[in-house]
Amino acid sequence: MKIAVLPGDGIGTEIVAEAVKVLQALDLQFEMEMALVGGAAYDAYGHPLPDATLQLARQADAVLFGAVGDWKYDTLDRPLRPEQAILGLRKNLGLFANFRPAICYEQLVGASSLKPELIGGLDILIIRELTGDIYFGQPRGRRVATDGLFPGAEEAFDTMRYSRPEIERIAHVAFQAARKRSHRVTSVDKANVLETFQFWKDVVSDIGKQYPDVALDHMYVDNAAMQLVREPKKFDVVVTGNMFGDILSDEAAMLTGSIGMLPSASLNASNQGLYEPSHGSAPDIAGKGIANPLATILSAAMMLRYSLNQEAAAQRIEAAVKTVLNQGLRTADIFSAGMTRVGTVEMGAAVVKALT
Ligand code: NAD
């Protein structure tokens, strides 16, 4: 089992170090190889996704990724910015299915901005299509408008598009995931306004006929955003496009109290995957030793489950995380009165200890 370890920038290096310790504490044989990505790679090689890093990721069974980005790169040309590394990896590895679970741990119910009864026991799975939609559609650019409200004015444009096979394959992923959960899928679209999402809705409905044991319903994205804070537990598996998924999964993340707790997986058709926390490189707290490593540690658990076929080891990590929360250990982002405040390294060490 070969794992490419790409810590990236900011807190990425701190949190990935803890996840690596947790993986090393399992009695499994991994080959782990590290490479630079994002701003760190730009500083060293002049590109956020150097060829050597991409080759390593391609050859690995899975990629454990930290986070990339820092405000100091904001003035670079877009193709050289750290965040382009993630888009490049997604595209090159064909990672079209993004799994973002939003689980509210009972011990952290108080950390959410929502009432405990709304989120206690919350366990939803957002499946976001990751390689299509307006983020990748061509043409895009800037030009002088020849029509519209202000002809002659400068304007910018992007193209929203989805092909039938792109929608079909993400729909299959969602229905199959629902079969392992409560057999319910909500497909989120904007079919009332956008032709792309009327097509999405039609194709998801067609695929749904192959899964008669899974209940499918459809919801407009504006309503879904509202229902997620009104009655989040009514969702189970949510499947949606790239842009709506981007926004809804961050919204769902915050239901659970802290983005520092949430893992994610991005998979291709052969279950090769990239595993990363849902948050970014948090330059505001980088180097302070206070970042929460649990999202990355839980991402490593997802990696064991989905790409490395080690379900028992995945469950061991997840159980260890629950143990440290039960022990009252909290990083600053999830701290509340009466708990024990710990830093990144102490939290990682506590998870390692709870494994054994
Ligand atoms: P962010 O997720 O990095 O941080 C948002 C807030 O959450 C900050 O206050 C941060 O301190 C806090 N936070 C995030 N992770 C935490 C953790 N593990 N423990 C404790 N607190 C945590 O988002 P941002 O500030 O909007 O973006 C910062 C940089 O990260 C930008 O350059 C952005 O482009 C990049 N980014 C990268 C990724 C990625 O690598 N996949 C994703 C999102 C943002």
XYZ file of C-alpha atoms and ligand atoms in Angstrom:
400
model
C 0.000 0.000 0.000
C 1.622 3.197 -1.141
C 0.555 6.532 0.284
C 1.701 9.863 -1.131
C 1.892 12.343 1.732
C 1.451 15.979 0.642
C 1.335 18.263 3.700
C 1.238 21.582 1.781
C 1.199 24.944 3.547
C 0.232 26.615 6.804
C -1.238 24.204 9.331
C -1.065 21.474 6.643
C 2.385 20.387 7.787
C 1.363 20.328 11.473
C -1.834 18.301 11.090
C -0.478 15.844 8.515
C 2.432 15.042 10.843
C -0.083 13.880 13.461
C -2.080 11.795 10.972
C 1.148 10.116 9.832
C 1.961 9.209 13.459
C -1.481 7.649 13.816
C -1.010 5.612 10.612
C 2.430 4.486 11.743
C 0.970 3.304 15.056
C -1.281 0.807 13.238
C 0.300 -2.570 12.662
C 0.006 -2.276 8.876
C 2.667 -2.172 6.190
C 2.565 1.174 4.365
C 5.035 2.794 2.104
C 4.703 6.538 2.725
C 6.484 9.081 0.555
C 6.332 12.806 1.086
C 6.413 15.627 -1.507
C 5.920 19.375 -1.668
C 2.667 20.867 -2.936
C 1.039 24.315 -3.023
C 2.936 27.396 -1.897
C 5.778 25.281 -0.488
C 6.272 23.701 -3.935
C 6.036 27.097 -5.629
C 8.758 28.455 -3.337
C 11.043 25.488 -4.042
C 10.319 24.756 -7.723
C 8.307 27.679 -9.099
C 5.101 25.596 -9.522
C 2.392 24.557 -7.018
C 2.116 21.055 -8.519
C 5.568 20.001 -9.755
C 5.815 16.975 -12.059
C 7.530 14.881 -9.385
C 4.636 15.488 -6.962
C 2.052 14.633 -9.607
C 3.905 11.436 -10.572
C 4.111 10.371 -6.932
C 0.359 10.963 -6.521
C -0.414 9.003 -9.696
C 1.619 5.982 -8.590
C 0.190 5.894 -5.068
C -2.941 4.024 -3.980
C -3.946 7.096 -2.019
C -2.890 10.663 -1.323
C -2.958 12.119 2.178
C -3.203 15.870 1.673
C -2.970 18.666 4.247
C -3.979 22.078 2.893
C -2.537 24.701 0.580
C -2.586 28.463 0.322
C -1.439 31.621 1.979
C -2.360 35.233 1.472
C 1.194 35.996 0.356
C 0.505 34.153 -2.936
C -2.645 36.157 -3.751
C -0.800 38.373 -6.233
C 0.563 35.463 -8.330
C -0.935 34.656 -11.718
C -3.844 32.261 -11.178
C -2.130 29.117 -12.642
C 0.732 29.537 -10.164
C -1.398 29.977 -7.043
C -1.216 27.187 -4.436
C -4.926 26.284 -4.773
C -4.311 25.284 -8.417
C -2.476 22.225 -7.087
C -5.734 20.766 -5.773
C -7.547 21.408 -9.038
C -4.601 19.848 -10.907
C -4.615 16.731 -8.722
C -8.396 16.333 -9.034
C -8.211 16.661 -12.790
C -5.158 14.471 -13.349
C -6.312 11.690 -11.060
C -9.922 11.919 -12.301
C -11.221 12.451 -8.748
C -14.850 13.111 -9.608
C -16.578 12.038 -6.380
C -16.094 14.073 -3.232
C -17.404 12.585 0.018
C -17.962 15.087 2.811
C -19.521 13.523 5.880
C -20.974 15.952 8.441
C -21.125 14.122 11.734
C -21.920 15.821 14.995
C -20.147 14.051 17.828
C -22.321 13.948 20.955
C -19.411 15.359 22.981
C -19.297 18.471 20.765
C -22.994 19.261 20.501
C -22.380 22.451 22.497
C -19.813 23.725 19.974
C -22.415 24.157 17.215
C -24.234 27.429 16.697
C -27.467 25.424 16.327
C -29.628 24.094 19.161
C -28.470 20.710 20.522
C -31.756 18.997 19.643
C -31.332 20.001 15.988
C -27.865 18.537 15.547
C -27.409 15.854 18.244
C -26.762 12.587 16.385
C -26.441 14.334 13.019
C -24.796 12.092 10.432
C -25.193 13.196 6.828
C -23.065 12.564 3.771
C -22.710 15.191 1.078
C -21.497 13.819 -2.233
C -20.232 16.593 -4.444
C -19.359 16.143 -8.117
C -15.836 17.465 -8.337
C -14.544 17.679 -11.892
C -17.334 19.378 -13.858
C -19.786 22.268 -13.587
C -19.003 25.968 -13.783
C -15.547 25.496 -12.213
C -14.276 23.635 -15.274
C -16.690 24.614 -18.087
C -15.287 26.342 -21.152
C -15.374 28.986 -22.524
C -14.543 31.382 -19.744
C -12.806 34.694 -19.610
C -13.187 38.444 -19.915
C -14.328 40.457 -22.893
C -16.200 43.524 -23.980
C -19.958 42.899 -23.945
C -21.677 43.021 -27.318
C -25.183 42.612 -25.869
C -26.926 42.490 -22.472
C -27.689 45.428 -20.201
C -24.400 47.250 -20.785
C -23.072 46.658 -24.329
C -19.514 47.948 -24.647
C -18.773 47.364 -20.966
C -16.065 44.990 -19.732
C -17.559 41.679 -18.558
C -16.457 38.270 -17.248
C -18.110 34.916 -17.903
C -17.894 31.218 -16.977
C -19.736 28.269 -18.481
C -21.880 25.854 -16.472
C -22.012 22.443 -18.137
C -22.500 18.759 -17.359
C -22.491 15.785 -19.709
C -24.776 12.767 -19.205
C -21.912 10.369 -18.260
C -20.592 12.829 -15.672
C -23.993 12.985 -13.974
C -24.605 9.252 -14.311
C -21.385 8.235 -12.584
C -21.850 10.566 -9.597
C -25.484 9.441 -9.299
C -24.348 5.796 -9.131
C -21.849 6.717 -6.403
C -24.627 8.388 -4.390
C -27.136 5.543 -4.746
C -24.497 2.971 -3.827
C -23.459 5.009 -0.776
C -27.126 5.271 0.257
C -27.424 1.474 0.145
C -24.812 1.308 2.913
C -26.749 3.886 4.961
C -30.467 4.597 5.248
C -31.415 4.141 1.575
C -32.298 7.802 0.960
C -30.817 10.271 -1.545
C -31.628 13.953 -1.956
C -30.445 15.383 -5.259
C -29.916 19.149 -5.061
C -30.303 21.268 -8.183
C -31.544 24.575 -9.547
C -33.741 23.045 -12.233
C -36.261 25.865 -11.998
C -33.756 28.335 -13.494
C -30.792 26.487 -15.029
C -30.983 24.108 -17.992
C -27.826 22.359 -16.775
C -29.638 21.402 -13.579
C -32.886 20.393 -15.264
C -30.676 17.950 -17.181
C -29.000 16.930 -13.882
C -32.399 16.242 -12.327
C -33.578 14.193 -15.321
C -30.415 12.073 -15.441
C -30.370 11.434 -11.666
C -34.035 10.362 -11.886
C -33.187 7.957 -14.732
C -30.357 6.367 -12.741
C -32.600 6.219 -9.672
C -34.820 3.700 -11.511
C -31.940 1.220 -11.243
C -32.074 1.550 -7.436
C -35.726 0.878 -6.511
C -34.667 0.202 -2.907
C -33.363 3.795 -2.530
C -35.824 6.674 -2.058
C -34.896 9.676 -4.202
C -36.137 13.195 -3.736
C -35.121 16.465 -5.398
C -34.618 19.861 -3.780
C -33.671 23.288 -5.094
C -30.345 24.501 -3.764
C -31.755 27.607 -2.081
C -34.248 25.472 -0.173
C -31.536 22.915 0.651
C -29.367 25.674 2.147
C -32.318 26.688 4.320
C -33.327 23.138 5.342
C -29.747 22.328 6.324
C -29.967 24.789 9.200
C -33.694 24.325 9.848
C -33.901 20.546 10.059
C -30.530 19.015 9.090
C -31.350 15.537 10.341
C -33.951 15.063 7.635
C -31.097 14.582 5.152
C -29.062 11.439 4.718
C -27.109 11.278 1.424
C -27.114 14.550 -0.517
C -25.770 14.521 -4.084
C -25.119 17.710 -5.998
C -22.924 19.493 -8.514
C -19.531 21.030 -7.967
C -20.491 24.597 -7.056
C -23.598 23.849 -4.969
C -21.662 21.060 -3.233
C -18.818 23.424 -2.429
C -21.160 25.792 -0.639
C -23.511 23.285 1.008
C -20.709 21.106 2.351
C -19.118 24.079 4.136
C -22.521 25.005 5.532
C -23.036 21.430 6.728
C -19.536 21.445 8.209
C -20.368 24.326 10.481
C -23.462 22.520 11.802
C -21.107 20.168 13.532
C -19.310 22.846 15.503
C -15.894 23.034 13.917
C -14.467 22.643 10.480
C -11.437 21.220 12.314
C -13.352 17.946 12.819
C -14.407 17.172 9.271
C -12.626 14.821 6.891
C -13.153 14.424 3.169
C -12.403 11.924 0.438
C -12.180 12.464 -3.316
C -12.298 9.277 -5.356
C -11.869 8.214 -8.956
C -13.437 5.266 -10.770
C -10.788 2.843 -9.477
C -11.108 3.950 -5.839
C -7.804 5.732 -5.868
C -8.383 8.717 -3.643
C -7.181 11.975 -2.195
C -7.941 12.443 1.489
C -7.863 15.831 3.149
C -9.487 17.818 5.916
C -12.399 19.990 4.798
C -10.667 23.141 5.976
C -7.862 25.188 4.448
C -4.344 26.090 5.525
C -5.531 28.508 8.257
C -2.647 30.994 7.935
C -4.057 32.873 10.948
C -3.069 30.047 13.321
C -0.217 28.384 11.370
C 2.925 27.712 13.393
C 1.171 28.204 16.717
C 0.698 24.508 17.425
C -3.014 24.929 18.124
C -4.645 23.535 14.948
C -7.052 20.655 15.368
C -5.550 17.566 13.669
C -8.698 15.426 14.024
C -10.142 16.214 10.563
C -6.897 14.993 8.998
C -6.713 11.952 11.261
C -10.318 11.108 10.324
C -9.391 11.625 6.643
C -6.690 8.986 7.133
C -9.432 6.686 8.453
C -11.493 7.331 5.302
C -8.383 6.524 3.248
C -8.054 3.157 4.976
C -11.744 2.456 4.329
C -12.185 3.569 0.720
C -8.807 3.193 -0.995
C -6.821 0.708 1.094
C -9.600 -1.722 2.024
C -8.718 -1.688 5.726
C -12.128 -1.207 7.341
C -11.054 -2.545 10.741
C -8.162 -0.077 10.953
C -10.472 2.773 9.886
C -12.845 1.911 12.708
C -9.952 1.739 15.188
C -8.994 5.329 14.345
C -12.587 6.563 14.541
C -13.043 4.857 17.919
C -9.786 6.411 19.177
C -11.033 9.883 18.194
C -14.243 9.294 20.177
C -12.133 8.130 23.134
C -10.046 11.323 23.239
C -13.211 13.437 23.002
C -14.699 11.423 25.884
C -11.515 12.104 27.842
C -12.365 15.803 27.533
C -9.381 16.725 25.351
C -10.088 19.739 23.145
C -8.069 21.896 20.771
C -8.887 25.613 20.883
C -11.483 25.488 18.088
C -13.686 23.008 19.996
C -12.804 24.051 23.531
C -15.525 24.681 26.086
C -15.528 25.256 29.837
C -14.556 22.255 31.956
C -12.579 20.559 29.166
C -8.814 20.114 28.889
C -7.220 22.383 26.299
C -4.517 20.670 24.226
C -2.360 21.578 21.232
C -1.961 19.830 17.886
C 0.842 17.479 18.953
C -0.810 16.531 22.256
C -4.057 15.740 20.461
C -2.235 13.533 17.926
C -0.383 11.729 20.726
C -3.649 11.158 22.592
C -5.197 9.519 19.521
C -2.133 7.283 19.105
C -2.401 6.294 22.782
C -6.122 5.593 22.470
C -5.400 3.160 19.609
C -3.464 0.792 21.793
P -9.485 28.027 6.421
O -10.321 26.798 6.401
O -8.040 27.846 6.228
O -9.734 28.787 7.805
C -11.012 29.288 8.203
C -11.026 29.482 9.726
O -11.079 28.189 10.343
C -9.780 30.162 10.256
O -10.141 31.014 11.333
C -8.926 29.020 10.765
O -8.072 29.384 11.837
C -9.974 28.015 11.217
N -9.495 26.636 11.052
C -9.351 25.955 9.885
N -8.863 24.730 10.111
C -8.682 24.625 11.444
C -8.191 23.587 12.293
N -7.776 22.402 11.821
N -8.130 23.824 13.610
C -8.548 24.987 14.113
N -9.041 26.001 13.374
C -9.094 25.833 12.047
O -10.091 28.994 5.309
P -9.588 30.446 4.812
O -9.025 31.228 5.955
O -10.712 30.975 4.025
O -8.438 30.117 3.771
C -7.061 30.143 4.136
C -6.233 29.605 2.976
O -6.562 28.236 2.752
C -6.519 30.313 1.641
O -5.296 30.483 0.963
C -7.434 29.343 0.913
O -7.365 29.470 -0.476
C -6.885 28.033 1.378
N -7.832 26.912 1.302
C -7.288 25.718 0.963
C -8.082 24.592 0.923
C -7.427 23.287 0.600
O -6.212 23.194 0.665
N -8.197 22.258 0.243
C -9.445 24.677 1.235
C -9.980 25.926 1.631
C -9.150 27.041 1.668
